[in-house]
Short mmCIF file of C-alpha atoms in Angstrom, two decimals:
data_model
loop_
_atom_site.label_atom_id
_atom_site.label_comp_id
_atom_site.label_asym_id
_atom_site.label_seq_id
_atom_site.Cartn_x
_atom_site.Cartn_y
_atom_site.Cartn_z
CA UNK A 1 49.83 -59.93 273.70
CA UNK A 2 50.36 -56.36 272.49
CA UNK A 3 48.07 -53.83 274.12
CA UNK A 4 47.45 -50.21 273.18
CA UNK A 5 48.40 -49.20 276.72
CA UNK A 6 51.94 -50.21 275.76
CA UNK A 7 52.16 -47.26 273.32
CA UNK A 8 54.10 -44.27 274.58
CA UNK A 9 51.42 -41.67 275.47
CA UNK A 10 53.10 -38.87 273.51
CA UNK A 11 52.50 -40.78 270.28
CA UNK A 12 48.72 -40.93 270.64
CA UNK A 13 47.75 -38.25 273.16
CA UNK A 14 48.00 -35.13 271.03
CA UNK A 15 47.16 -32.64 273.74
CA UNK A 16 49.32 -29.65 272.86
CA UNK A 17 47.81 -26.47 271.41
CA UNK A 18 45.20 -27.15 268.69
CA UNK A 19 45.61 -30.89 269.12
CA UNK A 20 49.26 -31.02 268.08
CA UNK A 21 51.51 -33.79 269.41
CA UNK A 22 54.45 -32.97 271.66
CA UNK A 23 57.19 -33.62 269.10
CA UNK A 24 59.91 -33.05 271.70
CA UNK A 25 58.71 -36.03 273.76
CA UNK A 26 58.99 -38.53 270.90
CA UNK A 27 62.19 -40.48 270.28
CA UNK A 28 62.98 -42.55 267.20
CA UNK A 29 63.03 -45.77 269.22
CA UNK A 30 59.48 -45.14 270.53
CA UNK A 31 57.97 -46.17 267.21
CA UNK A 32 59.32 -49.70 267.28
CA UNK A 33 57.28 -50.58 270.37
CA UNK A 34 54.18 -48.70 269.20
CA UNK A 35 53.21 -50.28 265.90
CA UNK A 36 52.34 -53.80 267.13
CA UNK A 37 49.87 -52.71 269.85
CA UNK A 38 48.40 -50.03 267.58
CA UNK A 39 47.71 -52.61 264.86
CA UNK A 40 46.35 -55.09 267.39
CA UNK A 41 43.97 -52.48 268.79
CA UNK A 42 42.81 -51.61 265.30
CA UNK A 43 42.01 -55.26 264.53
CA UNK A 44 39.94 -55.50 267.71
CA UNK A 45 37.83 -52.62 266.40
CA UNK A 46 37.58 -54.24 262.96
CA UNK A 47 36.39 -57.51 264.48
CA UNK A 48 33.77 -55.63 266.47
CA UNK A 49 32.41 -54.09 263.26
CA UNK A 50 32.51 -57.41 261.39
CA UNK A 51 30.88 -59.37 264.21
CA UNK A 52 28.16 -56.83 264.95
CA UNK A 53 24.90 -58.85 265.08
CA UNK A 54 22.89 -55.81 263.99
CA UNK A 55 22.22 -55.62 260.22
CA UNK A 56 24.73 -53.48 258.37
CA UNK A 57 24.06 -49.77 258.09
CA UNK A 58 26.22 -46.98 256.77
CA UNK A 59 26.78 -45.78 260.33
CA UNK A 60 27.68 -49.07 262.02
CA UNK A 61 29.85 -50.27 259.13
CA UNK A 62 31.27 -47.53 256.89
CA UNK A 63 31.41 -44.74 259.46
CA UNK A 64 32.77 -47.16 262.05
CA UNK A 65 35.36 -48.45 259.59
CA UNK A 66 36.60 -44.98 258.71
CA UNK A 67 36.86 -43.94 262.36
CA UNK A 68 38.61 -47.13 263.51
CA UNK A 69 42.32 -47.32 264.17
CA UNK A 70 42.76 -43.82 265.60
CA UNK A 71 45.91 -44.78 267.51
CA UNK A 72 47.44 -46.47 264.50
CA UNK A 73 46.71 -43.44 262.30
CA UNK A 74 48.52 -41.19 264.75
CA UNK A 75 51.53 -43.47 265.09
CA UNK A 76 51.76 -43.82 261.32
CA UNK A 77 51.38 -40.09 260.70
CA UNK A 78 54.19 -39.25 263.09
CA UNK A 79 56.42 -42.04 261.83
CA UNK A 80 56.10 -41.29 258.12
CA UNK A 81 56.57 -37.61 258.83
CA UNK A 82 59.83 -38.36 260.58
CA UNK A 83 60.93 -40.85 257.93
CA UNK A 84 60.46 -38.16 255.28
CA UNK A 85 61.86 -35.17 257.12
CA UNK A 86 64.60 -36.45 259.41
CA UNK A 87 65.42 -40.07 258.64
CA UNK A 88 68.02 -41.79 260.82
CA UNK A 89 69.46 -45.32 260.85
CA UNK A 90 66.94 -46.23 263.58
CA UNK A 91 64.01 -44.87 261.55
CA UNK A 92 65.22 -46.59 258.39
CA UNK A 93 65.50 -49.93 260.17
CA UNK A 94 61.95 -49.58 261.50
CA UNK A 95 60.73 -48.54 258.05
CA UNK A 96 62.18 -51.68 256.47
CA UNK A 97 60.55 -53.84 259.14
CA UNK A 98 57.21 -52.11 259.49
CA UNK A 99 56.35 -51.71 255.80
CA UNK A 100 55.59 -55.43 255.30
CA UNK A 101 53.85 -55.60 258.70
CA UNK A 102 51.53 -52.74 257.77
CA UNK A 103 50.81 -54.39 254.42
CA UNK A 104 49.95 -57.61 256.27
CA UNK A 105 47.70 -55.62 258.60
CA UNK A 106 45.85 -54.04 255.68
CA UNK A 107 45.42 -57.42 254.01
CA UNK A 108 43.84 -58.78 257.20
CA UNK A 109 41.26 -55.99 257.02
CA UNK A 110 40.52 -56.14 253.31
CA UNK A 111 40.27 -59.93 253.38
CA UNK A 112 38.03 -60.10 256.47
CA UNK A 113 35.12 -62.03 255.01
CA UNK A 114 32.53 -60.93 257.59
CA UNK A 115 33.47 -57.28 257.17
CA UNK A 116 33.32 -57.48 253.39
CA UNK A 117 29.96 -59.25 253.56
CA UNK A 118 28.52 -56.25 255.41
CA UNK A 119 30.03 -53.81 252.91
CA UNK A 120 28.80 -55.90 249.97
CA UNK A 121 25.29 -56.07 251.41
CA UNK A 122 25.22 -52.29 251.75
CA UNK A 123 26.64 -51.88 248.26
CA UNK A 124 24.02 -54.17 246.71
CA UNK A 125 21.17 -52.24 248.35
CA UNK A 126 22.67 -48.75 248.05
CA UNK A 127 20.01 -47.42 245.65
CA UNK A 128 17.18 -48.21 248.06
CA UNK A 129 18.91 -47.43 251.36
CA UNK A 130 18.11 -43.71 251.50
CA UNK A 131 21.77 -42.73 251.40
CA UNK A 132 22.98 -39.30 250.36
CA UNK A 133 24.96 -38.86 247.15
CA UNK A 134 28.12 -38.49 249.20
CA UNK A 135 27.42 -41.64 251.20
CA UNK A 136 26.81 -43.65 248.03
CA UNK A 137 30.09 -42.44 246.59
CA UNK A 138 31.99 -43.32 249.79
CA UNK A 139 30.33 -46.74 249.94
CA UNK A 140 31.15 -47.48 246.30
CA UNK A 141 34.76 -46.46 246.87
CA UNK A 142 35.11 -48.72 249.90
CA UNK A 143 33.55 -51.63 248.03
CA UNK A 144 35.91 -51.19 245.09
CA UNK A 145 38.91 -50.83 247.39
CA UNK A 146 38.07 -54.13 249.08
CA UNK A 147 37.61 -55.90 245.75
CA UNK A 148 40.88 -54.50 244.41
CA UNK A 149 42.65 -55.72 247.54
CA UNK A 150 41.47 -59.31 247.12
CA UNK A 151 38.19 -59.56 249.06
CA UNK A 152 36.61 -61.75 246.36
CA UNK A 153 39.58 -64.03 245.73
CA UNK A 154 39.79 -67.68 246.75
CA UNK A 155 41.77 -68.43 249.91
CA UNK A 156 44.96 -69.49 248.12
CA UNK A 157 44.87 -66.38 245.94
CA UNK A 158 44.26 -64.18 248.97
CA UNK A 159 47.33 -65.62 250.65
CA UNK A 160 49.47 -65.02 247.57
CA UNK A 161 48.18 -61.46 247.19
CA UNK A 162 48.99 -60.76 250.83
CA UNK A 163 52.52 -62.06 250.29
CA UNK A 164 52.91 -59.86 247.21
CA UNK A 165 51.71 -56.75 249.07
CA UNK A 166 54.12 -57.38 251.93
CA UNK A 167 57.03 -57.81 249.56
CA UNK A 168 56.07 -54.71 247.58
CA UNK A 169 56.02 -52.69 250.80
CA UNK A 170 59.53 -53.89 251.64
CA UNK A 171 60.74 -53.05 248.14
CA UNK A 172 59.19 -49.57 248.26
CA UNK A 173 60.97 -48.81 251.53
CA UNK A 174 64.26 -50.09 250.14
CA UNK A 175 63.87 -48.07 246.95
CA UNK A 176 63.34 -44.80 248.82
CA UNK A 177 66.17 -45.46 251.22
CA UNK A 178 68.56 -46.27 248.37
CA UNK A 179 67.79 -42.98 246.63
CA UNK A 180 68.20 -41.07 249.88
CA UNK A 181 71.51 -42.84 250.52
CA UNK A 182 72.88 -41.75 247.15
CA UNK A 183 71.67 -38.20 247.70
CA UNK A 184 73.24 -38.15 251.14
CA UNK A 185 76.57 -39.76 250.27
CA UNK A 186 77.46 -38.12 246.95
CA UNK A 187 79.36 -34.84 246.90
CA UNK A 188 81.37 -32.91 244.33
CA UNK A 189 84.05 -30.93 246.18
CA UNK A 190 85.16 -27.75 244.44
CA UNK A 191 88.39 -26.18 245.70
CA UNK A 192 89.51 -24.02 242.75
CA UNK A 193 88.30 -20.56 241.84
CA UNK A 194 87.66 -21.58 238.24
CA UNK A 195 85.34 -24.33 239.46
CA UNK A 196 82.94 -21.66 240.72
CA UNK A 197 82.54 -19.78 237.44
CA UNK A 198 79.04 -18.44 236.91
CA UNK A 199 77.70 -19.34 240.34
CA UNK A 200 75.67 -16.64 242.15
CA UNK A 201 76.53 -15.58 245.69
CA UNK A 202 73.43 -17.20 247.17
CA UNK A 203 74.41 -20.59 245.75
CA UNK A 204 78.05 -20.18 246.79
CA UNK A 205 76.91 -19.54 250.35
CA UNK A 206 74.77 -22.70 250.34
CA UNK A 207 77.62 -24.75 248.86
CA UNK A 208 80.07 -23.41 251.44
CA UNK A 209 77.67 -24.38 254.23
CA UNK A 210 77.28 -27.84 252.70
CA UNK A 211 81.07 -28.15 252.60
CA UNK A 212 81.33 -27.38 256.32
CA UNK A 213 78.70 -30.01 257.15
CA UNK A 214 80.67 -32.60 255.17
CA UNK A 215 84.05 -31.77 256.63
CA UNK A 216 85.41 -29.65 253.76
CA UNK A 217 85.58 -26.26 255.45
CA UNK A 218 86.93 -23.52 253.22
CA UNK A 219 85.74 -25.26 250.05
CA UNK A 220 82.45 -25.57 248.19
CA UNK A 221 80.38 -28.73 247.73
CA UNK A 222 77.74 -29.65 245.18
CA UNK A 223 75.23 -32.08 246.67
CA UNK A 224 72.24 -33.84 245.14
CA UNK A 225 69.82 -31.83 247.23
CA UNK A 226 67.49 -30.00 244.81
CA UNK A 227 68.23 -26.69 246.47
CA UNK A 228 71.85 -27.02 245.31
CA UNK A 229 71.91 -29.32 242.28
CA UNK A 230 69.17 -27.45 240.38
CA UNK A 231 70.70 -23.94 240.62
CA UNK A 232 74.15 -25.40 239.99
CA UNK A 233 73.01 -26.92 236.69
CA UNK A 234 71.37 -23.61 235.79
CA UNK A 235 74.29 -21.32 236.58
CA UNK A 236 77.60 -23.18 236.38
CA UNK A 237 79.52 -22.19 233.24
CA UNK A 238 81.67 -25.32 233.51
CA UNK A 239 80.14 -27.98 231.20
CA UNK A 240 82.40 -30.69 232.60
CA UNK A 241 81.24 -30.06 236.16
CA UNK A 242 77.61 -29.80 235.04
CA UNK A 243 77.98 -33.19 233.36
CA UNK A 244 79.50 -34.78 236.46
CA UNK A 245 76.76 -33.42 238.71
CA UNK A 246 73.94 -34.27 236.29
CA UNK A 247 75.16 -37.83 235.81
CA UNK A 248 75.20 -38.38 239.56
CA UNK A 249 71.74 -36.87 239.96
CA UNK A 250 70.25 -38.93 237.12
CA UNK A 251 71.88 -42.11 238.43
CA UNK A 252 70.53 -41.99 241.98
CA UNK A 253 69.72 -45.54 242.96
CA UNK A 254 71.60 -47.10 240.07
CA UNK A 255 75.24 -46.68 240.94
CA UNK A 256 75.93 -50.29 241.85
CA UNK A 257 76.65 -51.48 245.37
CA UNK A 258 74.26 -51.68 248.29
CA UNK A 259 72.13 -48.71 247.22
CA UNK A 260 71.51 -49.87 243.65
CA UNK A 261 67.81 -50.13 242.79
CA UNK A 262 68.06 -52.17 239.59
CA UNK A 263 67.03 -55.47 241.15
CA UNK A 264 64.48 -53.68 243.35
CA UNK A 265 62.74 -52.14 240.35
CA UNK A 266 62.81 -55.39 238.39
CA UNK A 267 61.20 -57.37 241.21
CA UNK A 268 58.66 -54.60 241.84
CA UNK A 269 57.51 -54.65 238.23
CA UNK A 270 57.14 -58.43 238.22
CA UNK A 271 55.15 -58.46 241.45
CA UNK A 272 52.91 -55.60 240.32
CA UNK A 273 52.10 -57.51 237.15
CA UNK A 274 51.35 -60.67 239.12
CA UNK A 275 49.11 -58.73 241.51
CA UNK A 276 47.15 -57.19 238.65
CA UNK A 277 46.57 -60.56 236.99
CA UNK A 278 45.52 -62.15 240.28
CA UNK A 279 42.83 -59.48 240.53
CA UNK A 280 41.67 -60.03 236.96
CA UNK A 281 43.34 -57.07 235.28
CA UNK A 282 45.42 -57.20 232.09
CA UNK A 283 48.33 -55.37 233.70
CA UNK A 284 49.21 -53.09 236.60
CA UNK A 285 48.46 -49.92 234.64
CA UNK A 286 44.88 -51.10 234.12
CA UNK A 287 44.59 -51.84 237.84
CA UNK A 288 45.87 -48.39 238.85
CA UNK A 289 43.67 -46.54 236.38
CA UNK A 290 40.48 -48.36 237.37
CA UNK A 291 38.40 -45.77 239.18
CA UNK A 292 40.18 -42.78 237.65
CA UNK A 293 38.93 -40.41 234.96
CA UNK A 294 41.16 -42.06 232.33
CA UNK A 295 39.91 -45.56 233.26
CA UNK A 296 42.22 -47.46 230.89
CA UNK A 297 45.84 -47.22 229.63
CA UNK A 298 44.56 -46.81 226.07
CA UNK A 299 42.95 -43.51 227.06
CA UNK A 300 46.22 -42.27 228.49
CA UNK A 301 48.13 -43.33 225.39
CA UNK A 302 45.52 -41.67 223.18
CA UNK A 303 45.89 -38.37 225.02
CA UNK A 304 49.68 -38.56 224.95
CA UNK A 305 49.55 -39.42 221.25
CA UNK A 306 47.55 -36.27 220.56
CA UNK A 307 49.90 -34.07 222.58
CA UNK A 308 53.14 -35.66 221.42
CA UNK A 309 53.55 -34.11 217.90
CA UNK A 310 53.09 -30.56 219.18
CA UNK A 311 55.27 -31.18 222.22
CA UNK A 312 58.01 -32.72 220.11
CA UNK A 313 57.94 -29.82 217.64
CA UNK A 314 58.09 -27.30 220.49
CA UNK A 315 61.01 -29.14 222.09
CA UNK A 316 62.88 -29.21 218.77
CA UNK A 317 62.34 -25.48 218.33
CA UNK A 318 63.55 -24.85 221.86
CA UNK A 319 66.62 -27.05 221.33
CA UNK A 320 67.50 -25.14 218.17
CA UNK A 321 67.42 -21.83 220.05
CA UNK A 322 69.58 -23.28 222.82
CA UNK A 323 72.09 -24.60 220.27
CA UNK A 324 72.25 -21.16 218.66
CA UNK A 325 73.16 -19.59 222.00
CA UNK A 326 75.69 -22.33 222.73
CA UNK A 327 77.44 -21.87 219.38
CA UNK A 328 77.57 -18.11 219.92
CA UNK A 329 79.40 -18.80 223.18
CA UNK A 330 81.88 -21.15 221.49
CA UNK A 331 80.21 -24.43 222.47
CA UNK A 332 80.18 -26.33 219.16
CA UNK A 333 79.44 -29.83 220.46
CA UNK A 334 75.89 -31.24 220.43
CA UNK A 335 73.93 -30.19 223.50
CA UNK A 336 73.68 -32.74 226.30
CA UNK A 337 70.99 -33.13 228.94
CA UNK A 338 73.36 -31.50 231.43
CA UNK A 339 73.47 -28.36 229.25
CA UNK A 340 69.72 -27.87 228.92
CA UNK A 341 69.06 -25.91 232.11
CA UNK A 342 72.13 -23.72 231.66
CA UNK A 343 71.26 -22.58 228.14
CA UNK A 344 67.55 -22.32 228.95
CA UNK A 345 68.49 -19.70 231.53
CA UNK A 346 70.55 -17.93 228.85
CA UNK A 347 67.52 -18.04 226.53
CA UNK A 348 65.25 -16.51 229.18
CA UNK A 349 67.77 -13.75 229.69
CA UNK A 350 67.97 -13.07 225.94
CA UNK A 351 64.27 -13.28 225.16
CA UNK A 352 62.76 -11.80 228.30
CA UNK A 353 65.67 -9.99 229.97
CA UNK A 354 65.11 -12.32 232.92
CA UNK A 355 68.13 -13.18 235.04
CA UNK A 356 67.33 -15.43 238.02
CA UNK A 357 70.39 -14.16 239.90
CA UNK A 358 69.02 -10.62 239.70
CA UNK A 359 65.46 -11.62 240.59
CA UNK A 360 66.34 -13.97 243.45
CA UNK A 361 67.11 -11.27 246.08
CA UNK A 362 63.48 -10.18 245.75
CA UNK A 363 62.29 -13.74 246.38
CA UNK A 364 63.54 -14.18 249.90
CA UNK A 365 61.93 -16.93 251.93
CA UNK A 366 59.98 -14.63 254.25
CA UNK A 367 58.56 -12.72 251.30
CA UNK A 368 57.48 -15.93 249.58
CA UNK A 369 55.81 -17.25 252.72
CA UNK A 370 53.89 -14.03 253.19
CA UNK A 371 52.93 -13.96 249.50
CA UNK A 372 51.54 -17.50 249.71
CA UNK A 373 49.61 -16.63 252.87
CA UNK A 374 48.30 -13.46 251.24
CA UNK A 375 46.96 -15.41 248.25
CA UNK A 376 45.29 -17.92 250.59
CA UNK A 377 43.74 -15.01 252.43
CA UNK A 378 42.35 -13.40 249.29
CA UNK A 379 41.04 -16.64 247.82
CA UNK A 380 39.77 -18.46 250.89
CA UNK A 381 39.67 -15.92 253.70
CA UNK A 382 42.43 -17.66 255.66
CA UNK A 383 44.82 -15.91 258.03
CA UNK A 384 48.08 -17.28 259.42
CA UNK A 385 49.82 -16.55 262.71
CA UNK A 386 53.16 -18.11 263.58
CA UNK A 387 53.30 -19.85 266.96
CA UNK A 388 56.88 -19.13 267.97
CA UNK A 389 56.70 -21.05 271.24
CA UNK A 390 55.36 -24.30 269.73
CA UNK A 391 57.85 -26.99 268.74
CA UNK A 392 57.55 -28.61 265.33
CA UNK A 393 58.80 -32.03 264.20
CA UNK A 394 62.28 -30.62 263.48
CA UNK A 395 64.14 -27.52 264.74
CA UNK A 396 63.87 -26.04 261.23
CA UNK A 397 60.09 -26.47 261.14
CA UNK A 398 57.78 -23.52 261.81
CA UNK A 399 54.23 -23.82 263.13
CA UNK A 400 51.39 -21.55 261.98
CA UNK A 401 47.86 -21.24 263.32
CA UNK A 402 45.29 -21.03 260.50
CA UNK A 403 41.99 -19.19 261.00
CA UNK A 404 39.01 -18.98 258.64
CA UNK A 405 36.92 -15.94 257.70
CA UNK A 406 34.90 -16.25 260.90
CA UNK A 407 38.08 -16.11 262.97
CA UNK A 408 37.89 -19.73 264.09
CA UNK A 409 40.96 -21.95 264.11
CA UNK A 410 40.51 -24.37 261.20
CA UNK A 411 43.97 -25.91 260.86
CA UNK A 412 47.62 -25.87 261.83
CA UNK A 413 50.22 -25.53 259.10
CA UNK A 414 53.79 -26.70 259.64
CA UNK A 415 56.38 -25.36 257.19
CA UNK A 416 59.76 -27.06 256.87
CA UNK A 417 61.58 -25.05 254.23
CA UNK A 418 65.19 -26.22 254.28
CA UNK A 419 66.93 -29.15 252.62
CA UNK A 420 69.07 -31.56 254.65
CA UNK A 421 70.67 -34.91 254.03
CA UNK A 422 68.13 -36.74 256.23
CA UNK A 423 65.13 -35.26 254.41
CA UNK A 424 63.39 -36.46 251.25
CA UNK A 425 64.18 -33.98 248.50
CA UNK A 426 61.73 -32.02 246.40
CA UNK A 427 58.60 -30.06 247.23
CA UNK A 428 55.97 -32.21 248.95
CA UNK A 429 53.45 -32.24 251.76
CA UNK A 430 51.78 -34.74 254.05
CA UNK A 431 48.95 -34.80 256.58
CA UNK A 432 49.29 -35.32 260.30
CA UNK A 433 45.55 -35.53 260.83
CA UNK A 434 42.53 -35.68 258.55
CA UNK A 435 39.34 -33.76 259.18
CA UNK A 436 37.49 -36.68 260.73
CA UNK A 437 40.27 -37.24 263.28
#
């Protein structure tokens, strides 16, 4: 039987400076052997909470529930960080396997009848239990989460819901990997001077570096990484190349072959609808919005309906101005989606004398980092010091110590600023550790 002692210590003993893990001691293959014992250990803790003979209290049930599974949280945090920032074939294989297993694990917790009975008892008596406002809110959220994950369903329905959740987890992993595969594999190689018309020096340098990495030294490559595709669509004066690049970007995950997401999306939608109806909701949108400010899809549609006329009129006005600029430059065909960014940049230059190529040298990475830190300092009293001798999760990553107004260390910030083929594109963030551990 899996035991938490089987987990590689580096995954759960975060004993570097400020409680950071030793990223250099963790190999991709370590995760495969870690998940099973981490989940098993978590379930032992869950059973202890559920089987506690003492009447349920906020402390012995809700607090205990939130603090349970510390090893699993750490393994998951490290794994999903690596899957997002430096995915490899080994990580992708584990992701495909572990997604359904984690869904199964969560179902076992949410459908634990003894555990839910304790939560329900607390929920029913919450007004007379002397709880703080915050505790009541946390309790209500836990209760609703359990109900929305099938705690009140009959046994057969619980089993079906668990099957759906496991399949949805597998589909979600496949969807993300398919998109990443298309981003990683697609490249537009440019080897003629005229192909580079309009491109600024900073983008040319990035494209030349991308060409070297893909075995096209001496040429330039457009990739689907946002740091290249976005400025290319903005600055390239070649409409044919913009169209080629835009089509590839818009078609990520729907190019046919092994990485096509059409069937994945179709099955996902069907299973989401079935899940919602199992839980008593009209559709998946109603399920997702339950507990949010909007509450129901009709509220969302109502808001969008109010915004839509003004947004449509503004977009039409904007399109007319872009078309005017295009015609002035000899482009007499109707504007396409691939032209929008290019002529929007021309419009900014005409209306506001704003040229991104001229401004960009003033927006160097180091300046932007310091500007962001300066704003955080002015607003929240935070200060940042880079820890040059501390390894991050990737060689590109930089680690910063964060101190509050009193001078106490309150967090560690890890910045990973560069695109790469193994990294999920876009601007995003994730947590390694929450406040409560």
